[in-house]
Amino acid sequence: MRKLKYYIETFGCQMNDHDSLAIASMLEDAGYAKAPRPAEADLILVNTCTIRDKADQKAYSQIGRWRLLKKEKPEVIIGVGGCMAQSDGRGVLSRVPFVDFVFGTQNMHNILQMADEVRQKRLRPVWTAMPGDPAAMEALYSHAKADGIKAFITVMQGCDNYCSYCIVPYVRGRELSRPSAEIVAEARKLAEGGVREVTLLGQNVNSYGQKGGDGADFAELIRKVGEVEGILRIRFTTSHPKDLTDRLIDIFASEPKAMPHIHLPVQSGSDAILRAMNRKYDRAHYLGLIAKLRAARPDIAITTDFIVGFPGESDADFEETLSLMREVVFDNCFSFKFSPRRGTKASSMEGVVAEKVKEERLARLQDLQLGHTTAKSLAEIGQKRVVLVEGSSKAGGGQLSGRTPQNRIVNFRGDAALLGREVEVKITAAWPNSLAGEL
Ligand code: SF4
């Protein structure tokens, strides 16, 4: 009998990428095979994002492109899910009449059941309840499989922080942690399949264990994953400065498998803006954390996120952000212009910053960061770094590629047999976003 085929299109963040991998794995466990293109699929899924307006538009325009396909092949089932689907719910069906079902962020484990309802009962189900059910998380993530040297492990879902600009708590629900025993079991399974580096993933991993879980906090979870044979490196994302405890900072000094890199979003250097963002820390607290992190692990790489042009951000507020950047000297950052998300507090705040001003501020910020990133990269020249070999380099020329403990990409010549091993590489050349070296 011919195997049913699936095709998944994913928008947005690492969380979505990882969820799509888990969905794919779940479908394969149920007997589906991966279709190389939508036209060959029996089930087409779109895992959407809604973090910015553009993300919504991109998802709808992608779905729109399948109108003809659905007309020519009406038996193909199209399901739309993820954050935008959670937010728009039944509205997805009215906006795109040929979509068959809508699955919310906490209903991904039900996709097969929903596809059956479409196929057998001719229904158009919309499942967007967010019951915060730990069993639902396990039903999805227990399908995780090793696929390469590195893997993500989702350790929690949702977020309780309600930063005033962010839609995540509304579309992913309240915070809920997975039991550490399940996470360690998943790490063990991945290690047996050849994974050597895991990234523990969640909207706010620092508060892991506060709701749900099995009593372990995040520091303890990292230690437990560190005991898994075969796992050489542990990373995690994303951290919230208000929940970064001394216990967790100490992990960088005491747990050899915890890699010296932290992504610690600051968003702004101005206390007034941090208050308006409801970030629940101030500039002094953030700078205190940076000092503690560097004391615990002097070679730690620190990356961050910035939002410029938040409502009410004055020139003076923005200068505070630049001054914080000069004080910290981040290894790199993601930076965005503020864009209002419907339903969030910030979307109705006064003091809207003109688009042109946002653009100018973003350009100045990115310029400053490029200088810092370049200087940090150039300082790598001459250093010997332990690199985990991940595969062939995108630069081609038969080169290998891997990452330093600080998460910098290094390309170098070497035998493909080194894949999955840690090797020492001397850095010989540097660019802002990659390094070259010699074994
Ligand atoms: S911590 Fe803030 S920015 Fe991050 S997901 Fe939660 S609400 Fe959104």
XYZ file of C-alpha atoms and ligand atoms in Angstrom:
447
model
C 0.000 0.000 0.000
C 1.240 3.499 -0.841
C 2.448 5.433 2.197
C 0.668 8.721 2.924
C 2.985 11.691 2.568
C 3.263 14.908 4.576
C 4.801 18.295 3.901
C 5.438 20.947 6.585
C 6.157 24.628 6.038
C 7.483 26.422 9.126
C 7.614 30.113 9.953
C 9.238 31.860 12.879
C 11.502 30.866 15.697
C 13.629 27.940 16.904
C 10.680 26.832 19.002
C 8.569 26.437 15.849
C 11.387 24.697 13.959
C 11.697 22.244 16.779
C 7.925 21.713 17.047
C 7.805 20.987 13.304
C 10.558 18.390 13.694
C 8.573 16.740 16.487
C 5.409 16.793 14.336
C 7.327 15.242 11.422
C 8.648 12.546 13.701
C 5.154 11.878 15.087
C 3.763 11.539 11.542
C 6.588 9.207 10.515
C 5.958 7.048 13.597
C 2.348 6.818 12.369
C 3.475 5.587 8.949
C 3.680 8.801 6.932
C 6.641 9.581 4.668
C 8.081 13.025 3.974
C 7.053 14.559 0.631
C 9.784 16.523 -1.137
C 7.256 19.156 -2.297
C 3.667 20.132 -1.439
C 2.295 18.801 -4.746
C 3.244 15.244 -3.697
C 1.772 15.447 -0.202
C -1.499 14.052 1.162
C -1.252 16.229 4.259
C 0.145 19.768 4.143
C 0.803 21.556 7.417
C 1.803 25.147 8.080
C 3.348 25.953 11.441
C 2.857 29.701 11.737
C 4.327 32.542 13.758
C 2.762 35.800 14.865
C 5.605 37.599 16.561
C 5.431 40.383 13.961
C 2.764 41.524 11.553
C 4.920 40.474 8.600
C 5.030 36.894 9.912
C 1.209 36.678 9.675
C 1.189 38.101 6.164
C 3.922 35.720 5.017
C 2.027 32.687 6.328
C -1.267 33.728 4.693
C 0.408 34.427 1.384
C 2.142 31.010 1.491
C -1.167 29.254 2.216
C -2.773 31.255 -0.613
C -0.281 29.747 -3.054
C -1.801 26.315 -2.451
C -5.263 27.360 -3.711
C -4.624 25.890 -7.150
C -3.107 22.726 -5.727
C -6.208 22.153 -3.586
C -8.416 22.747 -6.615
C -6.538 20.193 -8.699
C -6.187 17.725 -5.828
C -9.170 18.251 -3.488
C -8.306 15.180 -1.410
C -5.160 16.855 -0.061
C -5.706 17.952 3.553
C -4.341 21.332 4.606
C -3.893 22.119 8.305
C -2.789 25.478 9.667
C -1.339 25.655 13.154
C 1.029 27.386 15.535
C 0.919 30.891 17.003
C -0.960 32.763 14.247
C -3.525 29.974 14.027
C -3.895 30.063 17.815
C -4.576 33.780 17.644
C -6.892 33.747 14.592
C -8.657 30.441 15.370
C -11.783 29.923 13.289
C -10.909 33.158 11.466
C -8.306 31.172 9.482
C -11.131 29.086 7.951
C -13.122 32.142 6.893
C -10.064 33.926 5.554
C -8.832 30.865 3.628
C -11.894 28.734 2.702
C -9.860 25.800 1.403
C -8.030 25.191 4.706
C -9.321 21.965 6.303
C -8.348 22.321 9.951
C -6.715 24.613 12.476
C -4.491 23.333 15.284
C -3.438 25.559 18.173
C -0.058 25.616 19.909
C -1.144 23.051 22.505
C -2.897 20.768 20.020
C -0.025 19.697 17.790
C -0.129 16.163 19.179
C -3.731 15.911 17.846
C -2.917 16.556 14.183
C -3.514 12.955 13.068
C -6.875 12.825 14.809
C -7.878 16.119 13.191
C -6.798 14.906 9.737
C -8.943 11.791 10.291
C -11.960 13.952 11.153
C -11.494 15.800 7.872
C -11.008 12.605 5.864
C -13.735 10.470 7.416
C -16.344 12.889 8.727
C -15.850 15.821 6.339
C -15.470 18.139 9.344
C -13.316 21.281 9.523
C -12.047 21.050 13.132
C -10.555 24.034 14.970
C -8.754 22.964 18.135
C -7.249 25.891 19.973
C -7.870 25.077 23.646
C -4.861 25.689 25.895
C -5.443 23.402 28.880
C -1.785 23.330 29.938
C -1.745 19.542 29.904
C 1.692 18.007 30.617
C 0.593 14.800 28.855
C 0.053 16.783 25.639
C 3.672 17.957 25.694
C 4.932 14.408 26.167
C 2.603 13.116 23.439
C 4.404 15.404 20.986
C 7.990 15.531 22.224
C 8.303 11.820 23.003
C 8.623 11.343 19.220
C 11.905 13.314 19.114
C 14.668 11.570 17.170
C 18.324 12.222 16.566
C 18.997 13.924 13.260
C 22.620 14.999 13.205
C 25.108 16.085 15.809
C 22.972 18.753 17.470
C 19.399 18.746 18.766
C 16.949 20.922 20.610
C 15.005 19.666 23.600
C 11.898 21.611 24.586
C 11.926 21.824 28.377
C 8.835 23.965 28.886
C 5.985 25.670 27.089
C 4.356 29.064 27.466
C 5.336 32.150 29.408
C 3.926 34.036 32.403
C 5.877 37.241 32.020
C 3.557 39.375 29.901
C 6.212 41.741 28.579
C 4.009 44.540 27.284
C 5.041 44.120 23.622
C 4.865 40.338 23.426
C 2.111 38.073 22.131
C 3.666 34.814 23.340
C 1.733 34.387 26.645
C -1.529 34.811 24.704
C -0.723 32.312 21.965
C 1.455 29.769 23.764
C -0.365 29.853 27.090
C 0.852 29.804 30.668
C 4.244 28.495 31.625
C 4.508 24.742 32.152
C 7.681 22.688 32.591
C 8.270 19.108 31.535
C 9.478 16.669 34.200
C 13.286 16.509 34.292
C 13.090 12.704 34.054
C 11.401 12.976 30.614
C 13.954 15.528 29.438
C 16.878 13.387 30.572
C 15.309 10.336 28.880
C 15.014 12.346 25.657
C 18.649 13.486 25.961
C 19.703 9.868 26.440
C 17.758 8.742 23.366
C 19.281 11.560 21.308
C 22.805 10.736 22.531
C 22.308 7.088 21.565
C 21.340 8.339 18.094
C 24.590 10.293 17.751
C 23.651 13.731 19.114
C 26.571 15.374 20.911
C 25.166 18.829 21.675
C 21.728 19.674 23.066
C 20.090 23.063 23.404
C 17.449 23.219 26.118
C 14.643 25.290 24.723
C 11.853 27.383 26.236
C 10.471 30.929 26.237
C 12.028 31.536 29.644
C 14.193 28.585 30.605
C 15.494 30.309 33.753
C 12.125 29.792 35.440
C 12.099 26.098 34.511
C 10.530 24.032 37.288
C 8.514 26.834 38.874
C 5.304 25.423 37.371
C 5.019 21.758 36.510
C 8.123 19.620 36.240
C 9.207 17.303 39.037
C 10.904 19.546 41.566
C 14.186 20.209 39.738
C 15.136 23.816 38.952
C 16.978 24.740 35.778
C 20.462 24.470 37.297
C 19.647 20.962 38.489
C 18.200 20.038 35.107
C 21.438 21.081 33.397
C 23.459 18.954 35.823
C 21.186 15.963 35.173
C 21.504 16.352 31.384
C 25.267 16.738 31.918
C 25.329 13.211 33.364
C 24.052 11.721 30.094
C 26.821 9.762 28.428
C 27.576 10.917 24.902
C 26.313 14.482 25.369
C 29.398 16.683 25.192
C 27.837 20.119 25.159
C 24.784 21.798 26.661
C 23.378 25.151 25.630
C 20.081 26.810 26.483
C 17.814 29.565 25.260
C 16.065 31.894 26.061
C 17.035 33.371 29.424
C 15.204 36.139 31.245
C 17.382 38.482 33.328
C 14.903 38.595 36.193
C 15.138 34.811 36.698
C 18.881 34.324 36.217
C 19.850 33.060 39.684
C 23.295 32.760 41.255
C 22.780 28.982 41.221
C 22.367 29.096 37.475
C 25.301 31.469 36.951
C 27.446 29.038 38.955
C 26.653 26.348 36.351
C 28.987 28.144 33.941
C 31.826 27.734 36.441
C 31.084 24.251 37.710
C 29.441 22.192 34.945
C 32.040 21.420 32.260
C 29.409 20.527 29.654
C 27.621 23.908 29.992
C 29.008 25.948 27.116
C 30.279 29.476 27.843
C 27.606 31.370 25.924
C 24.427 32.986 27.143
C 21.739 34.771 25.176
C 20.367 37.268 27.687
C 17.865 39.660 26.080
C 18.109 43.158 27.575
C 15.782 44.961 25.080
C 16.697 48.493 26.259
C 19.263 50.324 28.365
C 16.740 52.813 29.737
C 14.994 52.094 33.048
C 11.906 54.038 31.944
C 11.557 51.900 28.821
C 12.278 48.660 30.697
C 9.451 49.604 33.063
C 7.103 50.357 30.157
C 8.081 46.996 28.644
C 7.220 45.278 31.968
C 10.567 43.538 31.972
C 10.759 43.495 35.803
C 14.497 44.350 36.029
C 16.458 47.539 35.617
C 19.700 48.491 33.965
C 21.708 48.132 37.200
C 20.382 44.609 37.761
C 21.262 43.613 34.215
C 24.786 45.027 34.483
C 25.172 43.216 37.812
C 24.318 39.925 36.090
C 26.886 40.564 33.366
C 29.566 41.152 36.036
C 28.614 37.929 37.841
C 28.598 35.915 34.605
C 32.043 37.190 33.650
C 33.358 36.519 37.146
C 32.037 32.943 36.963
C 33.339 32.335 33.437
C 35.693 35.045 32.111
C 35.583 33.693 28.533
C 31.768 33.640 28.325
C 30.174 35.026 25.141
C 27.125 37.192 25.768
C 24.521 37.927 23.126
C 21.285 39.848 23.478
C 18.129 41.277 21.876
C 17.174 44.924 21.462
C 13.918 46.619 20.517
C 14.323 50.203 19.322
C 11.565 52.772 19.008
C 9.372 51.355 21.775
C 6.484 53.791 22.492
C 7.789 56.707 24.539
C 11.458 56.028 23.744
C 13.145 59.445 23.683
C 16.540 60.294 22.241
C 17.894 60.171 25.794
C 16.413 56.695 26.352
C 18.000 55.481 23.154
C 21.380 56.948 24.173
C 21.056 54.884 27.376
C 20.765 51.779 25.207
C 23.899 52.695 23.270
C 25.758 53.421 26.512
C 24.732 50.015 27.901
C 26.064 48.419 24.727
C 29.388 50.213 25.147
C 29.554 49.126 28.762
C 28.798 45.450 28.123
C 30.304 44.996 24.630
C 28.066 42.138 23.495
C 29.421 39.418 21.236
C 26.381 39.842 19.014
C 22.728 40.813 19.114
C 19.382 40.545 17.380
C 17.831 43.972 16.984
C 14.368 44.977 15.829
C 12.228 48.065 15.348
C 9.222 47.995 17.657
C 6.153 46.754 15.810
C 2.824 46.635 17.670
C 1.135 43.275 18.094
C -2.616 43.383 18.344
C -3.863 42.405 21.784
C -0.717 43.451 23.643
C -0.513 46.382 26.061
C 2.175 48.156 24.056
C -0.008 48.234 20.940
C -2.177 50.967 22.498
C 0.568 52.927 24.272
C 1.072 56.593 23.597
C 4.315 58.094 22.391
C 4.533 56.210 19.089
C 7.985 56.710 17.577
C 8.095 57.744 13.919
C 9.201 55.031 11.494
C 12.086 57.162 10.223
C 13.384 57.687 13.767
C 13.139 53.945 14.432
C 15.123 53.264 11.282
C 17.840 55.755 12.193
C 18.127 54.342 15.708
C 18.255 50.764 14.448
C 21.010 51.671 11.963
C 23.079 53.379 14.695
C 22.630 50.437 17.051
C 23.536 47.880 14.403
C 26.556 49.918 13.385
C 27.837 49.985 16.948
C 27.215 46.251 17.348
C 28.997 45.435 14.106
C 32.089 47.190 15.483
C 31.896 45.154 18.692
C 31.188 41.875 16.887
C 34.081 42.433 14.497
C 36.491 43.324 17.307
C 35.468 40.231 19.295
C 35.918 38.045 16.209
C 39.332 39.494 15.373
C 40.454 38.861 18.956
C 39.970 35.152 18.244
C 42.851 35.095 15.765
C 45.732 33.103 17.222
C 43.553 31.401 19.867
C 43.203 27.626 20.062
C 39.550 26.614 20.381
C 37.896 23.263 20.942
C 35.428 22.865 18.081
C 32.614 20.338 17.814
C 32.625 19.209 14.186
C 29.078 19.553 12.835
C 29.436 18.824 9.124
C 30.657 20.177 5.809
C 31.208 23.903 5.605
C 28.772 26.040 3.597
C 31.919 27.771 2.328
C 32.572 24.581 0.298
C 36.060 23.550 -0.781
C 35.865 20.284 1.167
C 36.066 22.166 4.452
C 34.486 21.134 7.744
C 32.428 23.385 9.944
C 31.860 23.466 13.663
C 31.405 25.779 16.609
C 33.624 26.967 19.405
C 32.318 26.686 22.986
C 31.341 30.369 22.633
C 29.130 29.375 19.686
C 31.251 30.943 16.935
C 31.277 29.167 13.570
C 34.718 27.930 12.459
C 35.565 26.534 9.023
C 38.690 24.450 8.604
C 40.179 21.624 6.543
C 39.799 18.155 7.970
C 38.659 14.609 7.451
C 34.910 13.964 7.354
C 35.559 11.147 9.854
C 35.893 13.869 12.497
C 32.146 14.538 12.359
C 30.679 14.600 15.865
C 34.077 14.868 17.553
C 35.648 17.745 19.437
C 38.945 18.866 17.891
C 41.364 21.674 18.642
C 41.527 24.347 15.973
C 43.863 27.324 15.810
C 42.017 30.403 14.559
C 43.786 31.989 11.612
C 41.271 34.444 10.147
C 38.089 36.157 11.306
C 34.982 37.830 9.925
C 32.118 39.235 11.975
C 30.061 36.044 11.774
C 32.583 33.291 11.172
C 36.159 32.214 11.744
C 38.656 30.162 9.764
C 41.242 27.923 11.343
C 43.645 25.006 11.147
C 43.452 21.710 12.965
S 9.662 36.683 28.552
Fe 8.537 38.420 27.676
S 9.344 38.529 25.555
Fe 9.851 36.479 26.320
S 8.155 35.176 25.671
Fe 7.673 35.879 27.762
S 6.414 37.714 27.462
Fe 7.427 37.301 25.503
